[in-house]
PDB file of C-alpha atoms in Angstrom:
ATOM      1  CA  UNK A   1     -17.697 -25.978  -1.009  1.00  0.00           C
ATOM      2  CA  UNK A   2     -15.061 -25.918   1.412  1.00  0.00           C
ATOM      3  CA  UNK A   3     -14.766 -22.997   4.148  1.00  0.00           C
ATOM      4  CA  UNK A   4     -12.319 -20.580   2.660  1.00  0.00           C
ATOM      5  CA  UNK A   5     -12.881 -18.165   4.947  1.00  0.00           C
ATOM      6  CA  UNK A   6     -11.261 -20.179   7.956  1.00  0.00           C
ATOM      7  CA  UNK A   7      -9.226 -22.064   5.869  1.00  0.00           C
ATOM      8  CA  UNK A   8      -6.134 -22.959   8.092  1.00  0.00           C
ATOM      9  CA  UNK A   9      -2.615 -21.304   7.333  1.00  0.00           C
ATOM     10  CA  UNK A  10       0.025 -24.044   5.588  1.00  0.00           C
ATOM     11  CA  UNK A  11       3.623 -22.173   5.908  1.00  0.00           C
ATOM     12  CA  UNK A  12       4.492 -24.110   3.067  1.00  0.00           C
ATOM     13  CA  UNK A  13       1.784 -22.826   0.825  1.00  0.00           C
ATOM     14  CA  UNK A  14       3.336 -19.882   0.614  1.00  0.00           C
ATOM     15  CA  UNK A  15       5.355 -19.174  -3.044  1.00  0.00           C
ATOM     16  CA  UNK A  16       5.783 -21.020  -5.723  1.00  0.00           C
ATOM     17  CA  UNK A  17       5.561 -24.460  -3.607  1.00  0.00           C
ATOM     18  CA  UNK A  18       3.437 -27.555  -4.333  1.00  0.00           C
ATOM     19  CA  UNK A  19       1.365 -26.451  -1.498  1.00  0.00           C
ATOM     20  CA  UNK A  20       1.002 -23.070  -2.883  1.00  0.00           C
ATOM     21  CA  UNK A  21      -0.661 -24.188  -6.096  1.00  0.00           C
ATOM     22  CA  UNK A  22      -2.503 -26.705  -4.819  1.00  0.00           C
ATOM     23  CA  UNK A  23      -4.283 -24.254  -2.880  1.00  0.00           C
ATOM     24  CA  UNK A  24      -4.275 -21.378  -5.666  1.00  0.00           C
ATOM     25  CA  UNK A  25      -5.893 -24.274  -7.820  1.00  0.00           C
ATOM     26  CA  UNK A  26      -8.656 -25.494  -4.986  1.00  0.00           C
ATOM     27  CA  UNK A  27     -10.138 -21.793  -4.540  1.00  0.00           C
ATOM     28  CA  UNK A  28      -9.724 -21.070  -8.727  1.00  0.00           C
ATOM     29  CA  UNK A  29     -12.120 -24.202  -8.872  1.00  0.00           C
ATOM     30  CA  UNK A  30     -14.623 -23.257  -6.211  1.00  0.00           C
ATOM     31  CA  UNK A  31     -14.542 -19.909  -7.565  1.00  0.00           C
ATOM     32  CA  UNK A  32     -15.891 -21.632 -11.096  1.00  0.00           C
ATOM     33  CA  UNK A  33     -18.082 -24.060  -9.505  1.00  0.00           C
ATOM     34  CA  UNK A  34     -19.705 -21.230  -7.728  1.00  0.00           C
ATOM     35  CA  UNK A  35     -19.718 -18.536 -10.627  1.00  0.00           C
ATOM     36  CA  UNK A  36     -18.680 -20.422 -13.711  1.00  0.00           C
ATOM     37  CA  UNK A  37     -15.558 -18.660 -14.385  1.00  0.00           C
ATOM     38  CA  UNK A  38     -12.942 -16.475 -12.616  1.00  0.00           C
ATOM     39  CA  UNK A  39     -13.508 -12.851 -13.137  1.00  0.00           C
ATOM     40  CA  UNK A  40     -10.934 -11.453 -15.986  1.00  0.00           C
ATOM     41  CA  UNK A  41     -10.928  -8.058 -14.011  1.00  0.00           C
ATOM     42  CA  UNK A  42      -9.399  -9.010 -10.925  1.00  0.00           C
ATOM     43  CA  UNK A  43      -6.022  -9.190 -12.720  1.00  0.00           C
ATOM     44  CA  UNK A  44      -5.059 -10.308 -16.354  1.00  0.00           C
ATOM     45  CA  UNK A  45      -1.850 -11.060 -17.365  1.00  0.00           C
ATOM     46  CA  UNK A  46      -0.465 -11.819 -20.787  1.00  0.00           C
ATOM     47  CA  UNK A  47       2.305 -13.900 -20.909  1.00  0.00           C
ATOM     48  CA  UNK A  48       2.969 -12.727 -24.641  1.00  0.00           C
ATOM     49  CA  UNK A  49       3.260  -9.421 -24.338  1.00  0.00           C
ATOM     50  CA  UNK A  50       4.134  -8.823 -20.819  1.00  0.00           C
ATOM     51  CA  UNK A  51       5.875 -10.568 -18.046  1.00  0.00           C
ATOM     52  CA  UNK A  52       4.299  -8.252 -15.816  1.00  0.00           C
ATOM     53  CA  UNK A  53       0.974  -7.912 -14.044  1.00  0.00           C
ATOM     54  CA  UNK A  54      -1.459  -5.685 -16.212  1.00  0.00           C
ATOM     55  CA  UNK A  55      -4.511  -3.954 -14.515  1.00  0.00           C
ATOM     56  CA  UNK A  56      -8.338  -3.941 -15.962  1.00  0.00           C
ATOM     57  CA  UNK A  57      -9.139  -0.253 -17.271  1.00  0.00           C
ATOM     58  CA  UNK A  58     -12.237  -1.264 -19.181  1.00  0.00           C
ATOM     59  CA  UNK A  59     -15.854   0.407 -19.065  1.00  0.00           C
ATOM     60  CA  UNK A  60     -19.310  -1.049 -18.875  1.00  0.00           C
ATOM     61  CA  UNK A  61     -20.522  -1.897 -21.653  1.00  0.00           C
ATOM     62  CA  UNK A  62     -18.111  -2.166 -24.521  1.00  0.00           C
ATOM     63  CA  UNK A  63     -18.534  -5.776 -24.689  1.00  0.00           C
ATOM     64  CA  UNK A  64     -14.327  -5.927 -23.912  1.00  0.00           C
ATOM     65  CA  UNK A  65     -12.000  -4.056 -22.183  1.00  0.00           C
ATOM     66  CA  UNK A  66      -8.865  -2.395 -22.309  1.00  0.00           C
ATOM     67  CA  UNK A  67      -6.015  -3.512 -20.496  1.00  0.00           C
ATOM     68  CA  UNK A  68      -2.660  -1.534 -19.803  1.00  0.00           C
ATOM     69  CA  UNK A  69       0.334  -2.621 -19.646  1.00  0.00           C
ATOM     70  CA  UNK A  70       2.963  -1.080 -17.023  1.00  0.00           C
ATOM     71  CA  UNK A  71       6.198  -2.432 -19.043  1.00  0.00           C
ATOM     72  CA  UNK A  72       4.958  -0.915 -22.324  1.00  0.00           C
ATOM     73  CA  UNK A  73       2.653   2.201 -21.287  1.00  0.00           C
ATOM     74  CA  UNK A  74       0.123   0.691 -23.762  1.00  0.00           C
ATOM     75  CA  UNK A  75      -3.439   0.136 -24.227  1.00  0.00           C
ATOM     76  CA  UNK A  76      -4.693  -3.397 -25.479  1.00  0.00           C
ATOM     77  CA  UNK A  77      -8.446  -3.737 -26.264  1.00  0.00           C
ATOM     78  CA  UNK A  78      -9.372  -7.540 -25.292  1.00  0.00           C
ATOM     79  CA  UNK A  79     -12.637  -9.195 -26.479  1.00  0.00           C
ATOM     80  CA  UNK A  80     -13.609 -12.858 -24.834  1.00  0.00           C
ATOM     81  CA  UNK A  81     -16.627 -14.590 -24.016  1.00  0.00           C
ATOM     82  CA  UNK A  82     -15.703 -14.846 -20.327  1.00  0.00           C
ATOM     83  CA  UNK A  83     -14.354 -11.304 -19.721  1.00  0.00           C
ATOM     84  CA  UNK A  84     -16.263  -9.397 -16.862  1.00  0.00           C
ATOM     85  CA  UNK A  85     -16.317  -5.636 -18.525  1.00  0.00           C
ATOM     86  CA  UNK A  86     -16.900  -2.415 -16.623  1.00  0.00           C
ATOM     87  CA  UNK A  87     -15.695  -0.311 -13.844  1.00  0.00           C
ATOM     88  CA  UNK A  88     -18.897  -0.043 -12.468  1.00  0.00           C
ATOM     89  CA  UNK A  89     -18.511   2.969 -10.184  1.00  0.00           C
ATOM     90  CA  UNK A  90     -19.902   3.788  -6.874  1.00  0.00           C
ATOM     91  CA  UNK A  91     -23.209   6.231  -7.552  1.00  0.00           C
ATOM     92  CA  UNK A  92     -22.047   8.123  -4.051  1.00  0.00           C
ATOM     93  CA  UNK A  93     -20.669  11.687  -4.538  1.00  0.00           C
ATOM     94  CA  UNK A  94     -20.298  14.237  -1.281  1.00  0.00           C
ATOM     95  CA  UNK A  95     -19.846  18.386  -1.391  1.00  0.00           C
ATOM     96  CA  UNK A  96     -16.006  17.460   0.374  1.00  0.00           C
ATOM     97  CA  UNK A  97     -12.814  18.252  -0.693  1.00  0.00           C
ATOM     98  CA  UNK A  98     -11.965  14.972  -2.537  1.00  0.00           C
ATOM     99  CA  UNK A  99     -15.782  15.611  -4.245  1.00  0.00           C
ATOM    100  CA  UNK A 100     -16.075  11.751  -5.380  1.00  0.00           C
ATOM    101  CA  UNK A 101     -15.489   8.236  -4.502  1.00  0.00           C
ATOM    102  CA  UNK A 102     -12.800   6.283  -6.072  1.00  0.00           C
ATOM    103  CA  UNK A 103     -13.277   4.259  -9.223  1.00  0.00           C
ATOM    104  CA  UNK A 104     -13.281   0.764  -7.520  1.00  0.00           C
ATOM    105  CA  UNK A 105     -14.395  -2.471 -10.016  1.00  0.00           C
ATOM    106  CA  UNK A 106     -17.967  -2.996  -8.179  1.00  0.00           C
ATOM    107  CA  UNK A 107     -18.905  -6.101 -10.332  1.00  0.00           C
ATOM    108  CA  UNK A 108     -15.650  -7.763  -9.037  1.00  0.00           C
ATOM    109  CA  UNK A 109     -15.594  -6.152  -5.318  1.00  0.00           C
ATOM    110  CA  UNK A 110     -19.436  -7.880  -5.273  1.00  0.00           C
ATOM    111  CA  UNK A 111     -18.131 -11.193  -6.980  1.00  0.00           C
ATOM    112  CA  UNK A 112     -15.046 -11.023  -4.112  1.00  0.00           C
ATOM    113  CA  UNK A 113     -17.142 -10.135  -1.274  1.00  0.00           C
ATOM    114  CA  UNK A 114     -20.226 -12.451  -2.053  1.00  0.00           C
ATOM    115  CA  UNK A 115     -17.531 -15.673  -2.124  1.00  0.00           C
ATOM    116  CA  UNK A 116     -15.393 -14.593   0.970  1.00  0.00           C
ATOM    117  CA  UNK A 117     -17.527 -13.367   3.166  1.00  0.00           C
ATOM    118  CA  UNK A 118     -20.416 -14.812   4.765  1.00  0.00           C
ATOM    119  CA  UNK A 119     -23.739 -12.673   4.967  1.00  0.00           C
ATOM    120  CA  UNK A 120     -23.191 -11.755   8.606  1.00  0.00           C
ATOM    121  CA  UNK A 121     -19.639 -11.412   8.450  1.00  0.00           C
ATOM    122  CA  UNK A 122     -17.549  -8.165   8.497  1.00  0.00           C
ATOM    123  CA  UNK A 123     -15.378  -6.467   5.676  1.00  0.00           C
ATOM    124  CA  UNK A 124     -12.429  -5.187   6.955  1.00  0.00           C
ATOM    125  CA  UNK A 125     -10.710  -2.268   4.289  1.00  0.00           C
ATOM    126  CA  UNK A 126      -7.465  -0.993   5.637  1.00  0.00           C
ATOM    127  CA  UNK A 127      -7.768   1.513   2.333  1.00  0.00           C
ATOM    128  CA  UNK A 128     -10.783   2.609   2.361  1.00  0.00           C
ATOM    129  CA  UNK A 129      -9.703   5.858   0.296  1.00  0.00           C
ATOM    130  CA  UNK A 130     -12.597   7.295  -0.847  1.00  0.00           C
ATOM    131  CA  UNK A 131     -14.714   4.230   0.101  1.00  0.00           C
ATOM    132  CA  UNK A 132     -16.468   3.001  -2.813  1.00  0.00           C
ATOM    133  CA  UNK A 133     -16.484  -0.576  -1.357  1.00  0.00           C
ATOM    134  CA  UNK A 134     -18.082   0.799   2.293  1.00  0.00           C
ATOM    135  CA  UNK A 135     -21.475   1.335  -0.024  1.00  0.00           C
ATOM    136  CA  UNK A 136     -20.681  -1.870  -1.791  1.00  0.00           C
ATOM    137  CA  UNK A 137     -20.621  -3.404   1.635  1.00  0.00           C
ATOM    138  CA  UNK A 138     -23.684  -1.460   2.359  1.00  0.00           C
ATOM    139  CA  UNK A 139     -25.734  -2.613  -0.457  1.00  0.00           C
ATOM    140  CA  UNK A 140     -25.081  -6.410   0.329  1.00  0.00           C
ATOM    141  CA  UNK A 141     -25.760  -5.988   3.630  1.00  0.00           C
ATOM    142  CA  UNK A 142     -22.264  -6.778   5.169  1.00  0.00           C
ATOM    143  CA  UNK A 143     -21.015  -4.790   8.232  1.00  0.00           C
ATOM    144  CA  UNK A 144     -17.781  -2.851   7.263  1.00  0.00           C
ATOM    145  CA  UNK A 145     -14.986  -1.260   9.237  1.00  0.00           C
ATOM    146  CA  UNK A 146     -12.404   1.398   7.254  1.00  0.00           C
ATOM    147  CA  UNK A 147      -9.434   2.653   7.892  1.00  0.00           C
ATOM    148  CA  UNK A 148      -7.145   5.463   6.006  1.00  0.00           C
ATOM    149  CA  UNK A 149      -4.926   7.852   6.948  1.00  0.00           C
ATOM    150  CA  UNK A 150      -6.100  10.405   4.994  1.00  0.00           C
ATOM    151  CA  UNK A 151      -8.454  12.457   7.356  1.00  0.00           C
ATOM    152  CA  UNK A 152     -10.553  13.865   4.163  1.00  0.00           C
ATOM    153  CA  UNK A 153     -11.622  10.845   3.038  1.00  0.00           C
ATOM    154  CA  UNK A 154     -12.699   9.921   6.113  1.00  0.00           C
ATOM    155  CA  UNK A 155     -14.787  13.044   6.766  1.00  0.00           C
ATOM    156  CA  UNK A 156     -16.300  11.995   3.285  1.00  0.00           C
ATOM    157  CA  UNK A 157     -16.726   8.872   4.428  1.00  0.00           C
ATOM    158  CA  UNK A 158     -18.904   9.359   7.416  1.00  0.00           C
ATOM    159  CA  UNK A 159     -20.901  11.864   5.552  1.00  0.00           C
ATOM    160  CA  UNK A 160     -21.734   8.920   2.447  1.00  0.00           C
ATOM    161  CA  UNK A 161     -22.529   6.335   5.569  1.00  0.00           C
ATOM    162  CA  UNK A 162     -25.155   9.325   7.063  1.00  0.00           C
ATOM    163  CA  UNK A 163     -26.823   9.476   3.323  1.00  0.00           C
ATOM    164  CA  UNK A 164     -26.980   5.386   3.020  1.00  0.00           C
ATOM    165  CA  UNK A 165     -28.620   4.996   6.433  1.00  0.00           C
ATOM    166  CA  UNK A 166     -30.999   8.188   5.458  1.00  0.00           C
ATOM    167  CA  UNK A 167     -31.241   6.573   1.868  1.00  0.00           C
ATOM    168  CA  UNK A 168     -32.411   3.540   3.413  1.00  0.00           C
ATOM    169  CA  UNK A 169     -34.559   4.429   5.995  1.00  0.00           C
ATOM    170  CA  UNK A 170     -36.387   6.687   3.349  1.00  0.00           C
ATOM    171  CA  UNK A 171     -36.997   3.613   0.881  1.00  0.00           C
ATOM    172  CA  UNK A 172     -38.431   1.367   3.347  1.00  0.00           C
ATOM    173  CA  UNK A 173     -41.837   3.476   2.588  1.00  0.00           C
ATOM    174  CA  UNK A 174     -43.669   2.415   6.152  1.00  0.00           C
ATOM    175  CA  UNK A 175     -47.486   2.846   5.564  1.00  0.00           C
ATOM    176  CA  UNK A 176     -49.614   2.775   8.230  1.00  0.00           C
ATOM    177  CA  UNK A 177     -53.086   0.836   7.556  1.00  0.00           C
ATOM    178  CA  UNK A 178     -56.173   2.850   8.291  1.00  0.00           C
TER     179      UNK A 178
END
């Protein structure tokens, strides 16, 4: 598999060029040789009923998932063998002001973060909001810098990073032998 990651820049790749979709096409194919399909959350879009991009609102479990559509303010429930269901939510909540982390797809943020970035790389969020994906990071042992201008969420934020280092200093369970 080719090194996406420091893939160089092509200035014509950008658009709807040749270029463009030769390279949209290359990382859609690593993407199924590594998982065996693209994930349907990232982003569906039906052509049929919409011209415009639709966004995954669909919850673990249902076997499906609902998808809205912004041109016609209306719920579609869509069933598929290759659809990626759930909004698997951060299990993180803090005493703060904003009281909960964002619903943020997990399965895909995982899926996204396992193929882009290496294990000893370094997530950069520029949104980090209410930082669902700073746990995410956390669990799949990836380093992770966040940035927001809301100074809540960051005060939230450093309090969930205090809990995952305590949470994970507490489950190593070091035994001394007698």
């Amino acid at each position: 598999m080719k090194d996406l990651i420091n893939l160089e820049i092509d200035e014509s790749a950008k658009g709807m060029s040749a270029a463009s979709l030769k390279k949209s096409r290359a990382i859609r194919a690593d993407f199924i040789k590594r998982y065996g399909r693209v994930p349907s959350s990232v982003l569906l879009r039906d052509s049929k009923e919409s011209n415009r991009d639709t966004i995954d609102l669909s919850k673990e479990g249902r076997g499906g998932g609902y998808v809205h559509h912004y041109n016609k303010n209306k719920r579609k429930m869509i069933e598929g063998e290759g659809f990626t269901p759930g909004m698997e939510k951060s299990g993180m909540v803090t005493q703060g002001r904003t009281n909960y982390l964002s619903a943020f797809p997990q399965n895909v943020g995982r899926t996204i973060i396992d193929f882009y970035c290496p294990e000893d790389g370094i997530v950069l969020d520029l949104f980090a909001g209410h930082n669902s994906r700073m746990e995410l990071c956390f669990k799949l042992n990836r380093k992770y810098i966040g940035v927001d201008v809301c100074h809540e969420f960051m005060e939230d934020n450093r309090k969930i990073k205090r809990i995952l280092y305590r949470n994970r200093k507490n489950s190593l369970n070091i035994h001394k032998h007698d």
